[in-house]
Short mmCIF file of C-alpha atoms in Angstrom, two decimals:
data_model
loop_
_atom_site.label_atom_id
_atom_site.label_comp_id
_atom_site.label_asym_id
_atom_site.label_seq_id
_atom_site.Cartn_x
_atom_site.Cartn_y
_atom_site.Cartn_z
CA UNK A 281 -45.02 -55.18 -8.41
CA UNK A 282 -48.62 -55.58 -6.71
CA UNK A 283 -47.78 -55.51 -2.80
CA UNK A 284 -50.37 -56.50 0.30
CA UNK A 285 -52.30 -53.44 1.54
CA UNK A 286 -51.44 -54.13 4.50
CA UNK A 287 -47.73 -53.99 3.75
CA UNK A 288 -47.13 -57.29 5.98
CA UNK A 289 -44.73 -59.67 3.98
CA UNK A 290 -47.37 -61.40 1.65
CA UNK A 291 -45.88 -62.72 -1.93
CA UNK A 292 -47.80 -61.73 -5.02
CA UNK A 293 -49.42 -64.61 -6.97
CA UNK A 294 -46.95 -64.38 -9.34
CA UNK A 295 -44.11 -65.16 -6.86
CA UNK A 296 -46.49 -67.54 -4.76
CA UNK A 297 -46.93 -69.95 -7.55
CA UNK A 298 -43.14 -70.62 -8.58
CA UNK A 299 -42.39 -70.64 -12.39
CA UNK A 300 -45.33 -69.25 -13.87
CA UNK A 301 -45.83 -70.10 -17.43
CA UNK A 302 -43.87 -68.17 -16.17
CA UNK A 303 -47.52 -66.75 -14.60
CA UNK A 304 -48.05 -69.51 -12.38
CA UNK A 305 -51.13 -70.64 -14.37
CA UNK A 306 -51.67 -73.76 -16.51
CA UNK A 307 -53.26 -73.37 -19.99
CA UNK A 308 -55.91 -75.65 -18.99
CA UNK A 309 -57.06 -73.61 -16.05
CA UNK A 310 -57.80 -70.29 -17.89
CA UNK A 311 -60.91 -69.32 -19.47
CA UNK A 312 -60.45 -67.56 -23.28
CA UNK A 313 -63.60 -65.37 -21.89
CA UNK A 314 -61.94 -64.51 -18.83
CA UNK A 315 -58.39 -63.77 -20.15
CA UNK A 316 -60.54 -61.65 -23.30
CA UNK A 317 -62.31 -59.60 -20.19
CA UNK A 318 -59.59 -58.58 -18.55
CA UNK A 319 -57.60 -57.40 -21.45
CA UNK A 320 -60.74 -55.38 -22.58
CA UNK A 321 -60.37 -53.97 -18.91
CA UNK A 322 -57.25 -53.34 -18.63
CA UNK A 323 -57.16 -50.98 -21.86
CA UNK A 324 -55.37 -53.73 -24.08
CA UNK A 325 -57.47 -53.61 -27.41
CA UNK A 326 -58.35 -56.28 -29.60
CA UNK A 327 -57.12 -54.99 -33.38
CA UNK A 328 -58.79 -57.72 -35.58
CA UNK A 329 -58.10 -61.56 -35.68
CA UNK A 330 -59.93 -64.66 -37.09
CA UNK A 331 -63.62 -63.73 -36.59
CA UNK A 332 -65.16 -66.72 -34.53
CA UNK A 333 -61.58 -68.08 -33.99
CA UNK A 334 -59.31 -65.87 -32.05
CA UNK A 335 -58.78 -62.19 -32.17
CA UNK A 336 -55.21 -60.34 -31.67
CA UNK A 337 -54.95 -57.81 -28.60
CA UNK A 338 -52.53 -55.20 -28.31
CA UNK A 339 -51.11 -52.97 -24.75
CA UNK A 340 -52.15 -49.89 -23.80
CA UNK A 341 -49.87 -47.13 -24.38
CA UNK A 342 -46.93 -46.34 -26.97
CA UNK A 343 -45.07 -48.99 -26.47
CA UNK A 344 -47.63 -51.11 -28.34
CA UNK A 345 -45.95 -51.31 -30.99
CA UNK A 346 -44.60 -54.79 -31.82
CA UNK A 347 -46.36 -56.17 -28.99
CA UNK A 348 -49.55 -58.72 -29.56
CA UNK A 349 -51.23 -61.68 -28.07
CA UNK A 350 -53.51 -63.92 -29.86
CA UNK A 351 -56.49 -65.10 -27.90
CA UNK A 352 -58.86 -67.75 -28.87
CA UNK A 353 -62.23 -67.49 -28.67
CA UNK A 354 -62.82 -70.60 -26.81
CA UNK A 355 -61.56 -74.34 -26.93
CA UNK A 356 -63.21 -75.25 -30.07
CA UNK A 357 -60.26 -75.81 -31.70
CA UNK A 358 -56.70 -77.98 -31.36
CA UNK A 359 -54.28 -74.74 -30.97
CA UNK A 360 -56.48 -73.01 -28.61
CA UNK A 361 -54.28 -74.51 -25.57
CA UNK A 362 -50.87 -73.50 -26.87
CA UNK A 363 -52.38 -69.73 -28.03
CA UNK A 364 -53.44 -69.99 -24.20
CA UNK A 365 -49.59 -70.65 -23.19
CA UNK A 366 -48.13 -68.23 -25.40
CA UNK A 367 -50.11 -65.31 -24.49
CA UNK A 368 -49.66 -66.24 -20.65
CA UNK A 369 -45.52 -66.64 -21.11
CA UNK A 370 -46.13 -62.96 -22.77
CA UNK A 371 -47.71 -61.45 -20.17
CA UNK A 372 -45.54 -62.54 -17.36
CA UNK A 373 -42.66 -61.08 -19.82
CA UNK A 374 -44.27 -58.17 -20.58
CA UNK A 375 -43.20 -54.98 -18.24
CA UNK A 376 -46.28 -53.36 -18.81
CA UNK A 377 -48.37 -52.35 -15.41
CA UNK A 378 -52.03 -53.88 -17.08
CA UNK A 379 -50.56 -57.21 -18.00
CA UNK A 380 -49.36 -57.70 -14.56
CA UNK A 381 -52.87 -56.82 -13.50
CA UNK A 382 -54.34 -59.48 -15.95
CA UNK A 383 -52.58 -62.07 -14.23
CA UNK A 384 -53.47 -61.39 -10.80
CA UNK A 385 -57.24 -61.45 -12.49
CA UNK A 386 -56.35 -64.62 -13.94
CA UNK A 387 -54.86 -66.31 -10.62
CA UNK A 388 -56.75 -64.88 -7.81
CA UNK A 389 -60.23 -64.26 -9.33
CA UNK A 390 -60.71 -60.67 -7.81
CA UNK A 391 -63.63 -57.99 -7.58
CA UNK A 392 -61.30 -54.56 -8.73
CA UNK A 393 -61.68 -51.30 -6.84
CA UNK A 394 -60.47 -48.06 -8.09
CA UNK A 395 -59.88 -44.69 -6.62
CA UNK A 396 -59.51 -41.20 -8.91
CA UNK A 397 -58.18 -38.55 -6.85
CA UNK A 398 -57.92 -35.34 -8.50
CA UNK A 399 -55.71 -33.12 -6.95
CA UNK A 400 -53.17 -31.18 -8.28
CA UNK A 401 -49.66 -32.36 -9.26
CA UNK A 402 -46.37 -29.62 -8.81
CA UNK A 403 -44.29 -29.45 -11.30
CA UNK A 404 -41.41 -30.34 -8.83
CA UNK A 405 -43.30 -33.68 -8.10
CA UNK A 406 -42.56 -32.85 -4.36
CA UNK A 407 -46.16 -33.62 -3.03
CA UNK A 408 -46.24 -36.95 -4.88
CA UNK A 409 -45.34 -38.70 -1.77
CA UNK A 410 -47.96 -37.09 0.72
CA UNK A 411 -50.60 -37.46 -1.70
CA UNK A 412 -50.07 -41.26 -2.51
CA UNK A 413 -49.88 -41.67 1.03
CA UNK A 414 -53.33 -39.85 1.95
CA UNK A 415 -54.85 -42.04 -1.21
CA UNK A 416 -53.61 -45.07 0.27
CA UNK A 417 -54.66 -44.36 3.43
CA UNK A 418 -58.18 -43.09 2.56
CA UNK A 419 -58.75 -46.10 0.54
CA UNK A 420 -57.94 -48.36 3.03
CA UNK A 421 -60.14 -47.07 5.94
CA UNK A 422 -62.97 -47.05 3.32
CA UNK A 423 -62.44 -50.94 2.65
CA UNK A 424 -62.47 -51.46 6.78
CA UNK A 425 -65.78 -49.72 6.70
CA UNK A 426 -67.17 -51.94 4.20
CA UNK A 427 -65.63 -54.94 5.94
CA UNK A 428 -67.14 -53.20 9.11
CA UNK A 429 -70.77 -52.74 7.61
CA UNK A 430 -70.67 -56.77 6.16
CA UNK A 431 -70.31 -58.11 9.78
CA UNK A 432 -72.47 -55.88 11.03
CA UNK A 433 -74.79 -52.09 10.95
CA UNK A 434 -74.12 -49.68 13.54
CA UNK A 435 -73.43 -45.89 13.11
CA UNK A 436 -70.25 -45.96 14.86
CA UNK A 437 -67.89 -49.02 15.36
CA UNK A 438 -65.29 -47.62 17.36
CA UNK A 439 -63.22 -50.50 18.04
CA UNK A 440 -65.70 -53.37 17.59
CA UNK A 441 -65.25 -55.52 14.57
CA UNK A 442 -61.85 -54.28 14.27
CA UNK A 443 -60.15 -56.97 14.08
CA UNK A 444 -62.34 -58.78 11.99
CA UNK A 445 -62.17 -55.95 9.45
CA UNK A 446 -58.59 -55.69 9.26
CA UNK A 447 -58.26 -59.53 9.17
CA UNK A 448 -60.55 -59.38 5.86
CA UNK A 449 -58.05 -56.76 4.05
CA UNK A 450 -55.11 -58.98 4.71
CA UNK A 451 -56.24 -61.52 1.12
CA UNK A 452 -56.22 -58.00 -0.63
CA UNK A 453 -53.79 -56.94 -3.38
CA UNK A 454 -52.51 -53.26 -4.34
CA UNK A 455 -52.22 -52.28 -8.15
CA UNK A 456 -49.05 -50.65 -9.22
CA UNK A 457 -49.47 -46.94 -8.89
CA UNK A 458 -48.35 -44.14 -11.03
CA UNK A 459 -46.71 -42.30 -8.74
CA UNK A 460 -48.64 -39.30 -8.40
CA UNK A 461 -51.09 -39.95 -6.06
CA UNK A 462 -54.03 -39.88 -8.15
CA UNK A 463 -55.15 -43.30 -9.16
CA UNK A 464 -55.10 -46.66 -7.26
CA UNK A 465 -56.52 -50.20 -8.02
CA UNK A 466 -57.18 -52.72 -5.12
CA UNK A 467 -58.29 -56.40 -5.46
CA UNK A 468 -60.18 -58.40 -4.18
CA UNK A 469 -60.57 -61.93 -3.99
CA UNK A 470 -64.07 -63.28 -4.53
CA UNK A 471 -63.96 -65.97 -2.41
CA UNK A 472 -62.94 -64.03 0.64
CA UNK A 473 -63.72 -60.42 -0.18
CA UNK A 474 -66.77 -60.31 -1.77
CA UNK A 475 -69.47 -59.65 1.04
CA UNK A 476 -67.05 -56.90 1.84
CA UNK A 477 -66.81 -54.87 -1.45
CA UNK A 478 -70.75 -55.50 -1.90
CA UNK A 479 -71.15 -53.74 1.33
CA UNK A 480 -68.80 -51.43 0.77
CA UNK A 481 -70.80 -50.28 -2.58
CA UNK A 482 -74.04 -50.68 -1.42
CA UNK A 483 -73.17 -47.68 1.79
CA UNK A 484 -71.13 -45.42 -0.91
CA UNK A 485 -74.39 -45.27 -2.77
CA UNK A 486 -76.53 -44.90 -0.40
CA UNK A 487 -73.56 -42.24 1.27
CA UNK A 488 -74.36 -40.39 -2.13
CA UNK A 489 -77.90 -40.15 -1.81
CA UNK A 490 -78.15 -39.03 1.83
CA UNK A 491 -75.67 -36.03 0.78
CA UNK A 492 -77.36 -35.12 -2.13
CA UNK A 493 -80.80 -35.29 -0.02
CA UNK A 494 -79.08 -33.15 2.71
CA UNK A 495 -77.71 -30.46 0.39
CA UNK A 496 -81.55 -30.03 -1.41
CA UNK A 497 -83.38 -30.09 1.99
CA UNK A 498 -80.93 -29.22 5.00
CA UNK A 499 -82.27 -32.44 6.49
CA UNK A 500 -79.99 -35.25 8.39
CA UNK A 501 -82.63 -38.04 8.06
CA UNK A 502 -81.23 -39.80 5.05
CA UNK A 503 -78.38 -40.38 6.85
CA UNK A 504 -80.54 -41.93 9.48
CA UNK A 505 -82.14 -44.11 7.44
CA UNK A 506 -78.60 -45.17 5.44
CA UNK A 507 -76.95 -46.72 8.63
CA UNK A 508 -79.19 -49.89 7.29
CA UNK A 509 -77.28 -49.57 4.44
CA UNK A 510 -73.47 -49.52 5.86
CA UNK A 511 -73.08 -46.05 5.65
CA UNK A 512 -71.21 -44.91 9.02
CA UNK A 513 -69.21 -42.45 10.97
CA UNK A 514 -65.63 -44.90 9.92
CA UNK A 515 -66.93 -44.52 6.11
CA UNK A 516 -68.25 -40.82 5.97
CA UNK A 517 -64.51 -40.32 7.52
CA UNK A 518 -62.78 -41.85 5.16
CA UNK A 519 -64.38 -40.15 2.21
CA UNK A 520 -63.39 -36.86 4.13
CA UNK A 521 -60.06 -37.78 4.15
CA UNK A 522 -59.88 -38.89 0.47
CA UNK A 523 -61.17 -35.70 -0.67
CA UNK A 524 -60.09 -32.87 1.43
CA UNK A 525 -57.37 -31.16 -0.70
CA UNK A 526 -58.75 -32.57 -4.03
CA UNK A 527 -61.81 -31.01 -6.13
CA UNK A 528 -62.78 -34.39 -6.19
CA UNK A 529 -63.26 -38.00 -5.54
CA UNK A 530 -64.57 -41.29 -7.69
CA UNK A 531 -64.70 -44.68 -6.60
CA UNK A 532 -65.61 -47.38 -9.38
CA UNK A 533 -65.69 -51.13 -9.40
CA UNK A 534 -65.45 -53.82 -11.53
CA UNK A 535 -66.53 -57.49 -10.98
CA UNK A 536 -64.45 -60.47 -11.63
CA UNK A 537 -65.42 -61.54 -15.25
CA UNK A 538 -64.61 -65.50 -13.65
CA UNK A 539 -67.29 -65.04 -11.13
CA UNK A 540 -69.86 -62.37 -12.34
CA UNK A 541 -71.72 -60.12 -10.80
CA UNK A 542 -73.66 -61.11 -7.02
CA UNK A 543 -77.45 -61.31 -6.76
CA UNK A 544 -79.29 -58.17 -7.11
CA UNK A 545 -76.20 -56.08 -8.36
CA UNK A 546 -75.93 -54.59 -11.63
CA UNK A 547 -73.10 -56.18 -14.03
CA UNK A 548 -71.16 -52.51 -14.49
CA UNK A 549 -71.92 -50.47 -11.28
CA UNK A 550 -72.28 -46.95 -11.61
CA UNK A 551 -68.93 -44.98 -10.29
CA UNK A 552 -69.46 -43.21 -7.26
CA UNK A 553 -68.01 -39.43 -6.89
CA UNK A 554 -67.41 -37.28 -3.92
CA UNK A 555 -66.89 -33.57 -4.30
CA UNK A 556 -65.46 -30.84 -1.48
CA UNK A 557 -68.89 -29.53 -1.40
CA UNK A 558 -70.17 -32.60 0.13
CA UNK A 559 -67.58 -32.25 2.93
CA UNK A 560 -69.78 -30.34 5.63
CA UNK A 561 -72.78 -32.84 5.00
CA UNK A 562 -70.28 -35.63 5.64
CA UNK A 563 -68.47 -34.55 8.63
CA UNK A 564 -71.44 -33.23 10.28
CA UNK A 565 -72.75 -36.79 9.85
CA UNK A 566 -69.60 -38.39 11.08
CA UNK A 567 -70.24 -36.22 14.86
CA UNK A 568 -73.98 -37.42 14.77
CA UNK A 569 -73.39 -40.79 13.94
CA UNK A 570 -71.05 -40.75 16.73
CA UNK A 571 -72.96 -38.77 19.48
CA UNK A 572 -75.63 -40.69 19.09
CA UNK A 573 -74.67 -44.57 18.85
CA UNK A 574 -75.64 -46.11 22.34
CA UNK A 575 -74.05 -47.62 24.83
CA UNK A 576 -74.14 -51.55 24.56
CA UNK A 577 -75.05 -53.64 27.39
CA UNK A 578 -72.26 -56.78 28.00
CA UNK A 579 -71.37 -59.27 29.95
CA UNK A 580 -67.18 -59.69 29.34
CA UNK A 581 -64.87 -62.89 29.73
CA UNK A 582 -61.53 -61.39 29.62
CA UNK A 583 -58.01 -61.56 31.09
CA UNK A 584 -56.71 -59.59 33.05
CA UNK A 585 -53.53 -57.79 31.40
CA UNK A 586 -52.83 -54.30 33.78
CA UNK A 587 -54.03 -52.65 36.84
CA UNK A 588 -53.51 -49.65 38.33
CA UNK A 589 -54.86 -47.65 41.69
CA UNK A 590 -53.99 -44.46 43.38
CA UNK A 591 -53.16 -45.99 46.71
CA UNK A 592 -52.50 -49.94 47.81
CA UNK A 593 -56.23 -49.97 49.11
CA UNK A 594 -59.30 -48.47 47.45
CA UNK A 595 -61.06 -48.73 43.90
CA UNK A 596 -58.53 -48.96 40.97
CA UNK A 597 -58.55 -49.51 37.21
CA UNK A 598 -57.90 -53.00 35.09
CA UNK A 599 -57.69 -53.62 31.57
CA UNK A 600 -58.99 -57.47 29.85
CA UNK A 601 -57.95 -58.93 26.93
CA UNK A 602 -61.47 -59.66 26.21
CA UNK A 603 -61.77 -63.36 25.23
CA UNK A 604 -65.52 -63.63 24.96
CA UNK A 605 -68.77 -61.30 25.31
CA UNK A 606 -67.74 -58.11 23.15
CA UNK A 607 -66.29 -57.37 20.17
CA UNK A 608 -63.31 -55.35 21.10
CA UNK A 609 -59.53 -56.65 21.72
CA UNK A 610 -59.59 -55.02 25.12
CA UNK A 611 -61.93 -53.07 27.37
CA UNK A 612 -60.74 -50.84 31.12
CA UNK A 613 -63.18 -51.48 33.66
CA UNK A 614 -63.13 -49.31 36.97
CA UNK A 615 -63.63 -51.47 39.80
CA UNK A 616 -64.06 -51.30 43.85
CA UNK A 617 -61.93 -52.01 46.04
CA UNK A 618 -63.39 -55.97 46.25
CA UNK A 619 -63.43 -56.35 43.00
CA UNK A 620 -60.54 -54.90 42.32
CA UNK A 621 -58.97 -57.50 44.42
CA UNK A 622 -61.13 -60.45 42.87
CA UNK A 623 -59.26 -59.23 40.04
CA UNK A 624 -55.91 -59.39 40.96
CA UNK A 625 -56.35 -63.03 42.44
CA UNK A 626 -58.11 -64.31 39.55
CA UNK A 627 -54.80 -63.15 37.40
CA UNK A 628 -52.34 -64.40 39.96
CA UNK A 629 -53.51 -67.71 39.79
CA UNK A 630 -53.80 -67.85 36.10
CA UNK A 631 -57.83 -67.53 35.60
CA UNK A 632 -59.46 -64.57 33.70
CA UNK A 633 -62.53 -62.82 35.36
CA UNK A 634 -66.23 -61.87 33.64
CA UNK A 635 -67.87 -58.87 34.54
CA UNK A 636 -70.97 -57.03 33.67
CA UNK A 637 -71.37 -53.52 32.86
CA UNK A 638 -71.79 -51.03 30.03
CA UNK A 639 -69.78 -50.52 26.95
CA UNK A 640 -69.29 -47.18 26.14
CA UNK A 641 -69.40 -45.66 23.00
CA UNK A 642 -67.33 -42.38 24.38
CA UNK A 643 -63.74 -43.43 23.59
CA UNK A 644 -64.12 -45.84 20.69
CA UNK A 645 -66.22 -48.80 23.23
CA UNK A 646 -62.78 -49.26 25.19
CA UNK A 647 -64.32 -48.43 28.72
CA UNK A 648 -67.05 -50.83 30.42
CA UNK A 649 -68.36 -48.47 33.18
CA UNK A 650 -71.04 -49.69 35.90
CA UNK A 651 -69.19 -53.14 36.47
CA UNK A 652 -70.51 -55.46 38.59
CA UNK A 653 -70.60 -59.05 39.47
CA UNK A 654 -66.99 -59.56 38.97
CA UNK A 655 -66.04 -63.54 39.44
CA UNK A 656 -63.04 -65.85 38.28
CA UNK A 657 -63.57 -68.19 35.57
CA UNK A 658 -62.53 -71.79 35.36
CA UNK A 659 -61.24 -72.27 31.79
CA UNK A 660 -59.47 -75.37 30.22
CA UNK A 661 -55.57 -76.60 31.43
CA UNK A 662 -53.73 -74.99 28.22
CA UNK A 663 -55.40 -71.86 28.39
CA UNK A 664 -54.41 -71.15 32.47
CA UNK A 665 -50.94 -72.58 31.37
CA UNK A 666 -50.90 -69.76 28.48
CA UNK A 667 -52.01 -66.97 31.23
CA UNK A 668 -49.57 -68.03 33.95
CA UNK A 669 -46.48 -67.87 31.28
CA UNK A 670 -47.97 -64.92 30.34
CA UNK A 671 -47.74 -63.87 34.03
CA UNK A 672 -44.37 -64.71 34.50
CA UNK A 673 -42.73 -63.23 31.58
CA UNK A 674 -44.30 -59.66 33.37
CA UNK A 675 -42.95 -60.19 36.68
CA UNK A 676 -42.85 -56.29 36.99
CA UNK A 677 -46.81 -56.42 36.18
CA UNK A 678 -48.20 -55.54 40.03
CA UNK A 679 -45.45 -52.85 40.84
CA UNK A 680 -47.66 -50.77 38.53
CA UNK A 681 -50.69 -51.70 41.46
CA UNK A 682 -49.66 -49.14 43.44
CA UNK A 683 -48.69 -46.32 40.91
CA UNK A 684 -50.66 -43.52 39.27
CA UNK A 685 -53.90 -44.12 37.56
CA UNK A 686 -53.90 -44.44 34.16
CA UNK A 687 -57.32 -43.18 33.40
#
């Protein structure tokens, strides 16, 4: 069963569409090309048939035996439509792993991603479980860095675009995995994945290049240049993590045969491999990338959600939801004592504040430091009313005024 990567409660096309035939698709709305692709993809292999008609694909594996589809060619001719049917109702029958892939393929036109880890596997099968788990999770941080690099470049992200990124993997699908730990299969739909997983290829190439450039010469500057590119402390950490404990990493991709390949791509990209060697060369680009992304001037919009101070007068500490001005979900400002109280009015009578300052990069851009020109903001009836309820269901909220600082 293909699961969300996410693992929030998301039903597979196959249970989304109700009876499928039984795969939730009609005849009429799958391509002979298409359906031909992905079973040339997926390992099934095409063992003669009626040349220019239809030709006769068997699974992957030994239990092949017994076990064929016919596929036409195209809709030339007046059985093509029911050949179509049949081979669908097989599919959605058949309890092999590749024909469940071919019908995701066939329902949600998908890009597919796939990870080779090779590490070793005990005999006992006790590591199984850790392993899968650092594959999954390696794989996934490397898809938020792509989704990260196709909003926008930047060494280090921190928490900007987070959200955004982690909203884009939420259309994403998870292949069935053997169980070891070794291989997984992501997809992708085109129509809301796409500018992701072309990112996310374009800055493992150009990832590639900058280590092998830094292993000949001893020089960071590749990696300076490759920023442009998507490459980035989240990605260069996520390769770390994939192949630390492994002699060995490879990352391939394969376009949906429905939509093609994008502009300027090549058709069958080249596979991507990471090795342990290239781990120093990565990490010590991860610290640079990080040490020396800048500080971003803002001006925030946000409400307020906590406070704290040392003492009932003085400077003290709040935290915004940030509603406008920065990419982040919330930011701390330290404030004076005046603004400070600003601050607390603003929130008592249901208004959120905007403030000017600095967000940091130290910290993941959580912290705006050098605020100033803190001022309530009017904003529209059902958004006070939202911020007021939200007020009174933390009645507790200013007892923490007066408690220890947070910081």
């Amino acid at each position: 069963m293909h699961r969300p990567f996410d693992e929030s409660v998301r039903p597979h096309p196959r249970e989304a569409a109700g009876a499928l035939p039984p795969g939730g698709l009609a005849p009429e709305q799958v391509d002979p090309a298409v359906l031909s692709a992905l079973l040339g993809r997926h390992g099934w292999r095409r063992r003669g048939g009626a040349a220019g008609r239809y030709g006769r694909w068997t699974p992957p594996g030994p239990g092949a035996a017994g076990t064929s589809l016919l596929v036409p060619e195209n809709r030339a001719f007046p059985d093509s439509e029911d050949l179509i049917a049949e081979a669908l109702t097989a599919l959605a029958r058949s309890a092999a792993p590749s024909a469940r892939d071919v019908l995701v393929g066939l329902a949600v036109p998908s890009d597919e991603i796939r990870w080779w880890r090779d590490a070793p596997v005990p005999e006992s099968g006790a590591a199984a479980w850790p392993a899968q788990e650092q594959l999954r999770a390696g794989a996934r941080a490397m898809l938020v860095a792509g989704a990260l690099a196709a909003r926008a470049r930047a060494g280090y992200y921190g928490a900007r675009h987070r959200r955004h990124a982690e909203a884009a993997l939420e259309r994403m699908l998870v292949g069935p995995e053997p169980g070891t730990g070794r291989q997984l299969t992501v997809f992708v739909p085109v129509e809301t994945g796409r500018t992701a997983v072309t990112a996310l290829l374009r800055a493992l190439h150009a990832a590639r290049d900058a280590v092998d450039y830094q292993r000949a010469t001893g020089g960071m500057e590749a990696f300076d240049a490759a920023v442009e590119l998507g490459v980035c402390q989240e990605l260069t950490e996520a390769v770390v993590g994939l192949v630390r404990g492994s002699e060995g990493v490879r990352v391939a991709l394969d376009w949906s045969p429905a939509a093609g390949a994008p502009e300027g791509f090549a058709g069958r990209p080249e596979p991507v491999e990471f090795s342990p060697g290239d781990l120093p060369a990565l990490r010590e680009a991860g610290a640079r990338y990080v040490r020396d992304e800048p500080s971003v001037p803002v001006r925030v919009t946000g409400a307020v959600v906590r406070m704290r101070r040392s003492a009932p007068g003085g400077p003290g500490t709040v935290r915004l939801r940030v509603l406008a001005g920065a990419e982040v979900p919330q930011v701390r400002v330290a404030l004076d004592e005046d603004a400070y109280r600003i601050a607390g009015h603003a929130h008592l009578v249901g208004l959120p504040i905007r403030v000017s300052g600095r967000l940091e990069s130290r910290g993941g851009f959580r912290r705006l430091t050098g605020a100033q020109g803190v001022v309530p903001v009017q904003v529209d009836e059902a958004e006070r009313d939202r911020l007021m309820k939200s007020l009174q269901e933390h009645l507790d909220f200013f007892e923490e005024a007066c408690g220890a600082d947070d910081a």
